[in-house]
CSV table of C-alpha atoms in Angstrom, one decimal:
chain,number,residue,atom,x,y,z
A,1,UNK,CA,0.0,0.0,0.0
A,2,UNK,CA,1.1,3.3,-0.8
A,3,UNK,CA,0.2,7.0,-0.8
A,4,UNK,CA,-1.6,6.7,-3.8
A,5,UNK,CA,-3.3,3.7,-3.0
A,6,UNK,CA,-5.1,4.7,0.2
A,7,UNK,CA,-6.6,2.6,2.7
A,8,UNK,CA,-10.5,2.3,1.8
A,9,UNK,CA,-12.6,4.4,4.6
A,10,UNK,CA,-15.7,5.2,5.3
A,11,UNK,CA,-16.1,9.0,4.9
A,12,UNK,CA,-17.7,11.6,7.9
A,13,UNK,CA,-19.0,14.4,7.0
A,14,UNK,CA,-17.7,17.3,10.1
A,15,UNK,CA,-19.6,20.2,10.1
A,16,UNK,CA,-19.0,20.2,6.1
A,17,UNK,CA,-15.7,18.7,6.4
A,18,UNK,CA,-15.4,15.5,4.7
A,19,UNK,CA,-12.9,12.9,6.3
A,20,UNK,CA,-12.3,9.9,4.9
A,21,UNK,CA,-13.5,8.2,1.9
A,22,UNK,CA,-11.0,9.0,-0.8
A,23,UNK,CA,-11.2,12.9,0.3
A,24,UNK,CA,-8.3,15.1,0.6
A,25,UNK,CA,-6.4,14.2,4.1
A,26,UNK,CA,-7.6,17.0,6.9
A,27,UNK,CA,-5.4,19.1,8.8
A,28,UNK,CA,-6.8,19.9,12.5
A,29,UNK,CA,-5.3,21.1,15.5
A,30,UNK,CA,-6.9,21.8,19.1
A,31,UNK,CA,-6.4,25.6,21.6
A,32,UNK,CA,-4.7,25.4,24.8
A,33,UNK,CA,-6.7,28.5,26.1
A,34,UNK,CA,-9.0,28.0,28.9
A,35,UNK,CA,-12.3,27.8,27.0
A,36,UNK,CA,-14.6,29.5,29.6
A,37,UNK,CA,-12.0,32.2,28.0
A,38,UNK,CA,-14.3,33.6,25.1
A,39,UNK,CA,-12.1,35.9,23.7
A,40,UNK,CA,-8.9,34.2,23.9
A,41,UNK,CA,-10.4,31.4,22.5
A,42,UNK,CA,-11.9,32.8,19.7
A,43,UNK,CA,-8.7,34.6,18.8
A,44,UNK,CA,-6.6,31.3,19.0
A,45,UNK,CA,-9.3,29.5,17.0
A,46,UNK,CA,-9.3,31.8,14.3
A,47,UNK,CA,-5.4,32.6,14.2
A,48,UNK,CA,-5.4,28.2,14.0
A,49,UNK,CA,-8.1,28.8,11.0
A,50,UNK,CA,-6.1,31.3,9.4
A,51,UNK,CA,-3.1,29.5,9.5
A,52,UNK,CA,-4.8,26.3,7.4
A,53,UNK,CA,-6.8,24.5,10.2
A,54,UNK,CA,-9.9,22.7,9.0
A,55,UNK,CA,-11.2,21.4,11.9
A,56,UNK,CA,-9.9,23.2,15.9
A,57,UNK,CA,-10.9,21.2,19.1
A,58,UNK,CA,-11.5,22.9,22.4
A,59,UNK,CA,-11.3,21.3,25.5
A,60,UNK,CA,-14.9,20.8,26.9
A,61,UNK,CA,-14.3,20.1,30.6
A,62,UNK,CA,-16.4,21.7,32.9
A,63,UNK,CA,-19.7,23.9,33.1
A,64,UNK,CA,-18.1,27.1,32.2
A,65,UNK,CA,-16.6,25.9,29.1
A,66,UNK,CA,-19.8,24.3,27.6
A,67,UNK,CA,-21.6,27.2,28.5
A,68,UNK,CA,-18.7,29.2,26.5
A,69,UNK,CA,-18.9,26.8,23.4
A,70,UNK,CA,-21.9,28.3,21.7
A,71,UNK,CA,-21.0,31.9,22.4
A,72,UNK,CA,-17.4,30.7,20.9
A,73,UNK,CA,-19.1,29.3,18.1
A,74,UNK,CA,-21.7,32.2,17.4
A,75,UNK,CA,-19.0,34.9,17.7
A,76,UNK,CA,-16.7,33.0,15.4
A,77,UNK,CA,-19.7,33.3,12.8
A,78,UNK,CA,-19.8,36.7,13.1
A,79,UNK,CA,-16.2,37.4,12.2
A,80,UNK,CA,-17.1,34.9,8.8
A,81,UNK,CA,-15.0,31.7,10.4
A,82,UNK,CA,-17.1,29.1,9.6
A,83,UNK,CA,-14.2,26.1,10.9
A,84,UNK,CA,-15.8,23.4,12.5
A,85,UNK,CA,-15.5,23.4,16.4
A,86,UNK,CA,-14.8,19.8,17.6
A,87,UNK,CA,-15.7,19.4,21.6
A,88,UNK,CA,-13.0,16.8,23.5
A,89,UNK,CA,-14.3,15.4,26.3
A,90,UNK,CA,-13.3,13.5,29.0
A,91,UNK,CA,-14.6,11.8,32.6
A,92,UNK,CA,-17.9,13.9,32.6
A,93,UNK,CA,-19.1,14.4,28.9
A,94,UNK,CA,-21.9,12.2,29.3
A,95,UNK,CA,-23.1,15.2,32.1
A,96,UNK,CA,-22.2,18.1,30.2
A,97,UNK,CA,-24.2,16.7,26.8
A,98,UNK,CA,-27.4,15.9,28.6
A,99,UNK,CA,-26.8,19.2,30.6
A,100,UNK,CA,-25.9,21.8,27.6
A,101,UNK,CA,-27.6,21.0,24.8
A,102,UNK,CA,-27.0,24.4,23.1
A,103,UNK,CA,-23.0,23.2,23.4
A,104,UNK,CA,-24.1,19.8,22.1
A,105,UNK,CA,-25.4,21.5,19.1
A,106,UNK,CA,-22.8,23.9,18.7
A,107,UNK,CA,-20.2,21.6,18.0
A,108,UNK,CA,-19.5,19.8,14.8
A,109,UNK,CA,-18.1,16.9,16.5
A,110,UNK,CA,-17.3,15.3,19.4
A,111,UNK,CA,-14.4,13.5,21.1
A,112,UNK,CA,-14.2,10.6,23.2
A,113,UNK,CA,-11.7,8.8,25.3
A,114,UNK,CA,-13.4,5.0,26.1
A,115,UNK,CA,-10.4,4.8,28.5
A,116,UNK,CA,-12.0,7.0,30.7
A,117,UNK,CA,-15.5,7.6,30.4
A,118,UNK,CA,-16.7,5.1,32.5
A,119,UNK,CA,-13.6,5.4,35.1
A,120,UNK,CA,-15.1,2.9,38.1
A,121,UNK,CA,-18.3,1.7,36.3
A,122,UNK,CA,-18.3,-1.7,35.0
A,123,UNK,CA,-21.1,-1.0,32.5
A,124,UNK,CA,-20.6,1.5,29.4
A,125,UNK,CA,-23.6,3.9,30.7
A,126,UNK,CA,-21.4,7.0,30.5
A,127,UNK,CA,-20.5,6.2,26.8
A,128,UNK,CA,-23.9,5.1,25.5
A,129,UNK,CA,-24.7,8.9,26.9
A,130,UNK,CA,-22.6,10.1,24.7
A,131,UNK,CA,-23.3,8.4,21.5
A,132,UNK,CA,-27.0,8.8,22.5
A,133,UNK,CA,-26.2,13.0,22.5
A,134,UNK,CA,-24.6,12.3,18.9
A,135,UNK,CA,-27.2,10.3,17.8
A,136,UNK,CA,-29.9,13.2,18.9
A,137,UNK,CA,-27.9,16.2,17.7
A,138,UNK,CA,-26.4,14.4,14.2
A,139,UNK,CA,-23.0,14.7,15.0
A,140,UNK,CA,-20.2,12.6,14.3
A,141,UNK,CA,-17.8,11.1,17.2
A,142,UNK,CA,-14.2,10.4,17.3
A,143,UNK,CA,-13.6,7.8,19.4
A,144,UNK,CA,-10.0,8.5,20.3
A,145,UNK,CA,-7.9,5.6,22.2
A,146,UNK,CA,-4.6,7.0,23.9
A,147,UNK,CA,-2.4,4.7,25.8
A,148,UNK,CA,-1.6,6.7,28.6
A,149,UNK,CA,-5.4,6.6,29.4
A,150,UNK,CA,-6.1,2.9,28.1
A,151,UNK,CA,-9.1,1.0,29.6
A,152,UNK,CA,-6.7,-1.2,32.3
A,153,UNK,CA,-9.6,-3.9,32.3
A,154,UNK,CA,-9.7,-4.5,29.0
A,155,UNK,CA,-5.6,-4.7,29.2
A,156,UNK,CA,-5.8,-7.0,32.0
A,157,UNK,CA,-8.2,-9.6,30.1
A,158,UNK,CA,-5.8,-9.3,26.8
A,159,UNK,CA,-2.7,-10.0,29.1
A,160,UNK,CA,-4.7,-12.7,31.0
A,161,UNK,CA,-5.4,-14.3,27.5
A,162,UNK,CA,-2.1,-13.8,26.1
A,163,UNK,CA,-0.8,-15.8,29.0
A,164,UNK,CA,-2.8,-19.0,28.1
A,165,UNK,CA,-1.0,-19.3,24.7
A,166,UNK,CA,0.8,-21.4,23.4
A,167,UNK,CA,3.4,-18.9,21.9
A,168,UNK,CA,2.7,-16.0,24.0
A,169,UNK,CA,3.8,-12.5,22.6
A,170,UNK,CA,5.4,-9.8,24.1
A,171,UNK,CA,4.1,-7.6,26.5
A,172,UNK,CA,4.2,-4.3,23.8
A,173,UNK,CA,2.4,-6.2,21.4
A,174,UNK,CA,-0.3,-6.8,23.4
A,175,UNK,CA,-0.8,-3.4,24.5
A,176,UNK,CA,-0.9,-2.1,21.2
A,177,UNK,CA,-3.6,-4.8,20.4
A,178,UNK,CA,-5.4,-3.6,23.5
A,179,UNK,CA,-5.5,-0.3,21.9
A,180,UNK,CA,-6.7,-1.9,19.0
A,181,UNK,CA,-9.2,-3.3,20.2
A,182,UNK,CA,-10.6,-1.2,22.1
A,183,UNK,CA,-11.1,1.4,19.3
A,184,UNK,CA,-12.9,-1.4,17.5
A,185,UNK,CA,-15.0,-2.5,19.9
A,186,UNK,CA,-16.2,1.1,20.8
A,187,UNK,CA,-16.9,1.5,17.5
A,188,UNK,CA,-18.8,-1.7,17.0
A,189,UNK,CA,-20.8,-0.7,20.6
A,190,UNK,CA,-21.7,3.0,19.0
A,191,UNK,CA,-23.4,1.3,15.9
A,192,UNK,CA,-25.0,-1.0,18.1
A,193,UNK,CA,-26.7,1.7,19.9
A,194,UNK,CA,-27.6,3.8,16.6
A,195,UNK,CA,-24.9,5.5,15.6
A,196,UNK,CA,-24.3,5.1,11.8
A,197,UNK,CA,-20.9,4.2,10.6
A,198,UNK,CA,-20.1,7.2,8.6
A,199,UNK,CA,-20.3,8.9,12.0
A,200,UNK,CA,-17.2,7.9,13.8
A,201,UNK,CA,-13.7,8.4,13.2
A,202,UNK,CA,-10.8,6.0,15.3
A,203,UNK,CA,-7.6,7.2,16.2
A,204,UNK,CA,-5.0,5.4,18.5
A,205,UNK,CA,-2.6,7.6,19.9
A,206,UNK,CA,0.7,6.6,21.5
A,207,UNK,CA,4.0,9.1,21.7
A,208,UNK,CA,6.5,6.6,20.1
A,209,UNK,CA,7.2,6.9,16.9
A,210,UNK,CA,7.4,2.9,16.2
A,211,UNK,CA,4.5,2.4,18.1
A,212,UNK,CA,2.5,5.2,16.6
A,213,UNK,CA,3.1,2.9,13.2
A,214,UNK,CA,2.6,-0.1,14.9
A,215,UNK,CA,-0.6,0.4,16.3
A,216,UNK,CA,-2.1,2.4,12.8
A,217,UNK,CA,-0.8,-0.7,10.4
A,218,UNK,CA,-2.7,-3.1,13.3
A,219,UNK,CA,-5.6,-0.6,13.4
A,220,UNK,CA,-6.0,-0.1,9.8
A,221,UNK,CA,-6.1,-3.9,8.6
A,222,UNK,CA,-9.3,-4.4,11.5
A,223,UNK,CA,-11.2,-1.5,10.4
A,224,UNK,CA,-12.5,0.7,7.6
A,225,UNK,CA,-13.8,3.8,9.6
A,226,UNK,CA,-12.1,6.8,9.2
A,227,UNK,CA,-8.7,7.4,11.1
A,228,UNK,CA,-7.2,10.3,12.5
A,229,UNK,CA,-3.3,10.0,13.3
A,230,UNK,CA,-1.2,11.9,15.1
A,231,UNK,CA,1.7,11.2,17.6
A,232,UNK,CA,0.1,12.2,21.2
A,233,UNK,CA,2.4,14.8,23.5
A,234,UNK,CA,4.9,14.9,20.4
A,235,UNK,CA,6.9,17.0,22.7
A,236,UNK,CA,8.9,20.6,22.0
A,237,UNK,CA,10.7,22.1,18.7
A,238,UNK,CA,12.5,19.4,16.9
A,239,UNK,CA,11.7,16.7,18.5
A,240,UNK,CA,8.6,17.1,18.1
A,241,UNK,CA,8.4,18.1,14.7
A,242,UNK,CA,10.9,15.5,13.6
A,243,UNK,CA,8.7,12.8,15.1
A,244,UNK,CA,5.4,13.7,13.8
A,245,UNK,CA,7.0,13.9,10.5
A,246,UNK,CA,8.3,11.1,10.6
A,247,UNK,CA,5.9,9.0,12.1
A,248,UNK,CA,2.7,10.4,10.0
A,249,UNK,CA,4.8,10.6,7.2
A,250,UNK,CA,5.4,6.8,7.0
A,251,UNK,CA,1.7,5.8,7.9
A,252,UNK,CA,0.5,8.4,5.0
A,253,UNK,CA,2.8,6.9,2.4
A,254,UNK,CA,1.5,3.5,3.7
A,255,UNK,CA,-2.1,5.1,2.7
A,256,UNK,CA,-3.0,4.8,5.9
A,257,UNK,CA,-5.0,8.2,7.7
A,258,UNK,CA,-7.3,10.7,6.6
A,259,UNK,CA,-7.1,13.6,8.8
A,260,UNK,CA,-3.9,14.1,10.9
A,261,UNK,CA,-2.6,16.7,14.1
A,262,UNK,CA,0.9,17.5,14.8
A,263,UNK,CA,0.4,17.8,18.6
A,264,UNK,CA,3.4,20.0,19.2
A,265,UNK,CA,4.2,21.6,22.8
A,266,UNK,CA,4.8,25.3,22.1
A,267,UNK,CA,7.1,27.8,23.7
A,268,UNK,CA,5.8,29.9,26.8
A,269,UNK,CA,3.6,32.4,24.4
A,270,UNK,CA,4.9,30.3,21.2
A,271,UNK,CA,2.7,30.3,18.5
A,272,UNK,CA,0.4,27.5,18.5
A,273,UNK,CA,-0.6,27.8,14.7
A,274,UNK,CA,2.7,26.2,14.3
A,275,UNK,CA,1.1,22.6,14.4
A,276,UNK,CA,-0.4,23.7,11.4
A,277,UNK,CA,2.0,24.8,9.4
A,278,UNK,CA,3.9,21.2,10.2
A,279,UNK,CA,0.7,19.3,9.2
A,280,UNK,CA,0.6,21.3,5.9
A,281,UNK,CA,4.3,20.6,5.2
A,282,UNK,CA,4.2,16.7,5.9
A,283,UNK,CA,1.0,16.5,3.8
A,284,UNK,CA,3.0,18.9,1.2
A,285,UNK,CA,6.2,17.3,1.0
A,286,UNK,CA,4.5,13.7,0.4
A,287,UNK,CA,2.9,15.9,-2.8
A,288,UNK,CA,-0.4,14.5,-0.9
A,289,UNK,CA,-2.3,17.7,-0.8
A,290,UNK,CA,-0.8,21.6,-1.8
A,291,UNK,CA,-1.4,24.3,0.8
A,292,UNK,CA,1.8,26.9,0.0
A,293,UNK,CA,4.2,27.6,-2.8
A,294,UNK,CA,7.3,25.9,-1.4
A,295,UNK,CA,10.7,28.0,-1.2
A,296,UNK,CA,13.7,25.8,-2.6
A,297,UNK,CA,17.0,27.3,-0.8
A,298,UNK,CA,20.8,26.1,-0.7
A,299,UNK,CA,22.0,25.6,3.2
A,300,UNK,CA,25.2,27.3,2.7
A,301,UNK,CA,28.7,26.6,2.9
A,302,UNK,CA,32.1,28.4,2.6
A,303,UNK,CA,31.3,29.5,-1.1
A,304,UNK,CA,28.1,31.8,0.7
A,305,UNK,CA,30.1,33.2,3.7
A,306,UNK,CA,27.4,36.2,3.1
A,307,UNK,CA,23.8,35.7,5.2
A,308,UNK,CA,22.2,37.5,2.5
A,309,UNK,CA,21.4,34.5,0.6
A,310,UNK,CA,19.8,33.4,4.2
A,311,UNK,CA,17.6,36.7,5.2
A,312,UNK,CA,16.1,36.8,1.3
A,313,UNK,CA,15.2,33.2,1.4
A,314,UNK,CA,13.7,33.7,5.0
A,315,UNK,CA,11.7,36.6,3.6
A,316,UNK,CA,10.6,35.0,0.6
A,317,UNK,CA,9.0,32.3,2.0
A,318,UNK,CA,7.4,34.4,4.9
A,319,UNK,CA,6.0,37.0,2.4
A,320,UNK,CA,4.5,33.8,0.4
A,321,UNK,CA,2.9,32.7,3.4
A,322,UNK,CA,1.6,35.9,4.2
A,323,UNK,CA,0.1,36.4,1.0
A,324,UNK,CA,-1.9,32.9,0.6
A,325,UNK,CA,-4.9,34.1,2.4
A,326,UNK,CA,-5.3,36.8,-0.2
A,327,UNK,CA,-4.0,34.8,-3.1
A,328,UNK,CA,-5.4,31.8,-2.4
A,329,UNK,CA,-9.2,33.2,-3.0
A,330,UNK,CA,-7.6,35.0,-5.9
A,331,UNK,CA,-5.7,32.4,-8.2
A,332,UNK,CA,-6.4,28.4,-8.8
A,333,UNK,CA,-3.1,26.1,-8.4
A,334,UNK,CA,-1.0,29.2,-6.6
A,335,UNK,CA,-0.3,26.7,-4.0
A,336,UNK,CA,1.9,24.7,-6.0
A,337,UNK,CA,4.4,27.3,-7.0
A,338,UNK,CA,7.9,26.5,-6.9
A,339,UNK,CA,10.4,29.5,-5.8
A,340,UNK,CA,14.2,28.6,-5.3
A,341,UNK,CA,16.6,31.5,-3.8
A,342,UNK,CA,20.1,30.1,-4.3
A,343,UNK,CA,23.0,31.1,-2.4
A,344,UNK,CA,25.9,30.5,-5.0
A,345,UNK,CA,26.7,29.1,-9.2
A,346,UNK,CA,27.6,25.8,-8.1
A,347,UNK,CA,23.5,24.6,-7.9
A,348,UNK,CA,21.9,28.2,-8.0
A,349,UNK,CA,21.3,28.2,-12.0
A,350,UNK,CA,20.5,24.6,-12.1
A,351,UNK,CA,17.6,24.7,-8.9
A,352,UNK,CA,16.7,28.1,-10.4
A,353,UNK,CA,15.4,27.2,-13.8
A,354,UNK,CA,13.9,23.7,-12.2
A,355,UNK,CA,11.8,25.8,-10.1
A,356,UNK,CA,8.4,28.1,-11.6
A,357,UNK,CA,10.7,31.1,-10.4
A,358,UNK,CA,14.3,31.4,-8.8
A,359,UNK,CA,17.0,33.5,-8.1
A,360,UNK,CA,20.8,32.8,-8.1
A,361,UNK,CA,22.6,34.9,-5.6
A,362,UNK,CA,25.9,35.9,-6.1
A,363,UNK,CA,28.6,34.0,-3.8
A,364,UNK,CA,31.1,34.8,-1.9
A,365,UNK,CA,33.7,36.2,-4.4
A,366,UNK,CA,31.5,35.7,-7.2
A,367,UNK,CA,30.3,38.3,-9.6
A,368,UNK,CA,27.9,40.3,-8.4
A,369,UNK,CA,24.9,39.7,-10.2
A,370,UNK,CA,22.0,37.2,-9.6
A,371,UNK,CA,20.1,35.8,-13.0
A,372,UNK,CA,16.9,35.1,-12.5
A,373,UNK,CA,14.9,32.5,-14.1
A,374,UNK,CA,11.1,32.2,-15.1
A,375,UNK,CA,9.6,28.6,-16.0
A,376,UNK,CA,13.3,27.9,-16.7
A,377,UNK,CA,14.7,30.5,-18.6
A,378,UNK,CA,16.7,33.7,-18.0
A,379,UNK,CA,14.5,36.2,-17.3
A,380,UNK,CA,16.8,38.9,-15.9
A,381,UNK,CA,19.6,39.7,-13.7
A,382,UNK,CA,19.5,42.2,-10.9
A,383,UNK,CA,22.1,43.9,-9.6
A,384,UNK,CA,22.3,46.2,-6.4
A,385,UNK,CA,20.7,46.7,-3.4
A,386,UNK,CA,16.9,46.2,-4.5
A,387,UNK,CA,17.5,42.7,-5.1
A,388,UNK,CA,14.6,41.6,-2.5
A,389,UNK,CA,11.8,44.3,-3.5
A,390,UNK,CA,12.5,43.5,-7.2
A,391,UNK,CA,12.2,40.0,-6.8
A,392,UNK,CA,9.0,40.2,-5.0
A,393,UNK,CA,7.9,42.9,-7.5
A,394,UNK,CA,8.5,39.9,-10.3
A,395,UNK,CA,7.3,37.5,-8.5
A,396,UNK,CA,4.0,39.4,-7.9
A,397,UNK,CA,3.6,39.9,-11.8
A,398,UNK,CA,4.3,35.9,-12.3
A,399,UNK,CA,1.4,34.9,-10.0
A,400,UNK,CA,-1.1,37.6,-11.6
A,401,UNK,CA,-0.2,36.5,-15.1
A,402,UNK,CA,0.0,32.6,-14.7
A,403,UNK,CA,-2.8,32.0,-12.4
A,404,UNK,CA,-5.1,34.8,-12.8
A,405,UNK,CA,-6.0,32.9,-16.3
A,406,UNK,CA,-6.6,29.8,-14.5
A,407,UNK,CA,-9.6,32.1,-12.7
A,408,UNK,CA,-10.9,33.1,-15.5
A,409,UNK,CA,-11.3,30.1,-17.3
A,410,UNK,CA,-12.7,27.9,-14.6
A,411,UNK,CA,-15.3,31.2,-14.1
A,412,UNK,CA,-15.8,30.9,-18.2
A,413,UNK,CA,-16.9,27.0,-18.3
């Protein structure tokens, strides 16, 4: 199985956001404001949404968050952000649902954790709640597994079983099955009570890498209900970015996933609409879905002892970023632009013409001129210190001239 063969889902439709089925993959990601917080939260929601989110989960814990939820939701309208609000839930949803219904129908979706929904019941009351509130409202359910939360009965049977075999396997394994299983079986209980199967989505989260591919591949072959992957508590900067990429990336060339979060610990006051952007560039890089032109730039060495190379390619890709909001409503396929900004003539003419639009930058002791290159021929050559506005100034024209006809065509049939 591969990227282009995907595993065969069911698709959900959230709040107008289809997951699964053969639809593009979904990029969500999930505030860490206090949702009782209106304001707060409505500014990180629509900062996420801005940034690319599809779908934003808020945490749904108490009574003064769901009584925040609809005026989250309502003001969110106002300011024309129309992003699906999932609700995650966990110990007491079944008592905020029955309790708020006005947050119940506010949200587009809602989360659930079987591992700890019915914490010291031995009956699945609290769940059935839950569905029941989906069932009444319409709305779809993830039913999220996570392992640091896993259902320790349902673990203690699988290990008690494992015991009894003949070739017993390793205690990992079995966990990871446990996990398994209890997605599958919370899934198979939610139809059971009326729930219809293009209503739920599965995810089984885990923080290891190998696991996180472990558990998807067992997962994936036992079910075909939508998945949502994601490493859970990824962890901060590069590690965490390195590991969701790495171990999202793998399931999604696998085919495996339909909507995915790169659950990334920010910075005190970091920007939290980074998870985004790392979602977008996974999905990106695997050509899987285009969100971005992409920026094509050299890393240095002693031939570019100069950082100017560096600061243009930085503000490049920034400005791009900036102007996808606006351009993106504008212009069909802008998404897909390649720009390279080169640093010296060893690869800079060569990465310049393979790109939609580059720049070769003078080197350290190299002439200094920088020929620029459109759809792979010379275009140009600039000279002095304008370099950056010029290029942008180009680069404006390009995108106006190539993909403003794609607008008008697709208006014309």
């Amino acid at each position: 199985m591969s990227a282009n063969t995907r595993h065969r889902t069911v698709a959900v439709n959230v709040g107008g956001v289809m997951v699964g089925g053969g639809h593009p993959i979904v990029v969500q990601s999930m505030t860490n404001t206090d949702t009782a917080d209106v304001q707060s939260t409505v500014n990180q929601v629509m900062a996420l949404a801005q940034a690319g989110s599809e779908l934003v989960r808020v945490t749904v814990n108490n009574e003064e968050s769901a009584e925040a939820v609809p005026k989250i939701v309502e003001t969110l309208k106002l300011f024309g952000v129309r992003v699906p609000i999932v609700g995650d839930f966990h110990y007491n949803g079944h008592l905020l649902l029955k309790k708020y219904p006005d947050m119940a129908r506010a949200l587009a979706k809602y989360r659930i954790n079987p591992g700890n929904v019915n914490i010291g019941k031995k009956h699945d009351d609290n769940f059935r709640v839950m569905i029941e509130a989906a069932i009444e409202y319409g709305r779809p359910v993830r039913i999220g597994v996570n392992w640091g939360s896993l259902d320790q009965s349902l673990l203690t049977r699988l290990m008690d079983e494992n015991k009894l075999k003949s070739e017993p396997e390793d205690a990992k394994t079995v966990m990871l099955r446990a996990i398994v299983v209890s997605a599958v079986e919370s899934a198979r209980a939610a139809v059971q009570y009326g729930l219809p199967k293009d209503r739920i989505i599965l995810s089984a989260k885990v923080s290891g890498v190998q696991d996180l591919i472990r558990v998807y591949r067992m997962l994936a072959a036992e079910t075909d209900h939508a998945l949502h992957l994601g490493l859970t508590e990824a962890g901060l900067g590069s590690k965490g970015i390195v590991a969701s990429a790495v171990g999202i990336g793998i399931l999604l060339q696998d085919g495996i996933g339909d909507t995915v979060r790169s659950s990334l610990t920010p910075l005190p006051n970091g920007d939290r609409a980074e998870e985004v952007i790392v979602s977008q560039q996974i999905l990106q890089s695997l050509e899987l879905r285009s969100f971005t032109p992409q920026v094509t730039a050299c890393p240095g060495c002693g031939r570019t002892t100069s950082t100017f190379f560096q600061d243009m390619a930085d503000q490049i890709q920034t400005y791009l970023r900036t102007q996808m909001p606006v351009w993106k409503v504008r212009y069909t396929g802008v998404e897909e632009m390649k720009v390279a900004v080169m640093g010296c003539v060893v690869n800079g003419p060569g990465e310049s013409k393979h790109a939609n639009i580059g720049i070769s930058l003078p080197g350290t002791f190299e002439e200094p001129v920088a020929p620029v290159y459109v759809d792979g021929k010379l275009k140009c050559t600039f000279r002095g210190d304008r370099i950056v506005e010029e290029f942008i100034e180009l680069l404006n024209s390009y995108v106006d001239r190539t993909y403003a006809a794609r607008v008008e065509e697709t208006v014309g049939v």
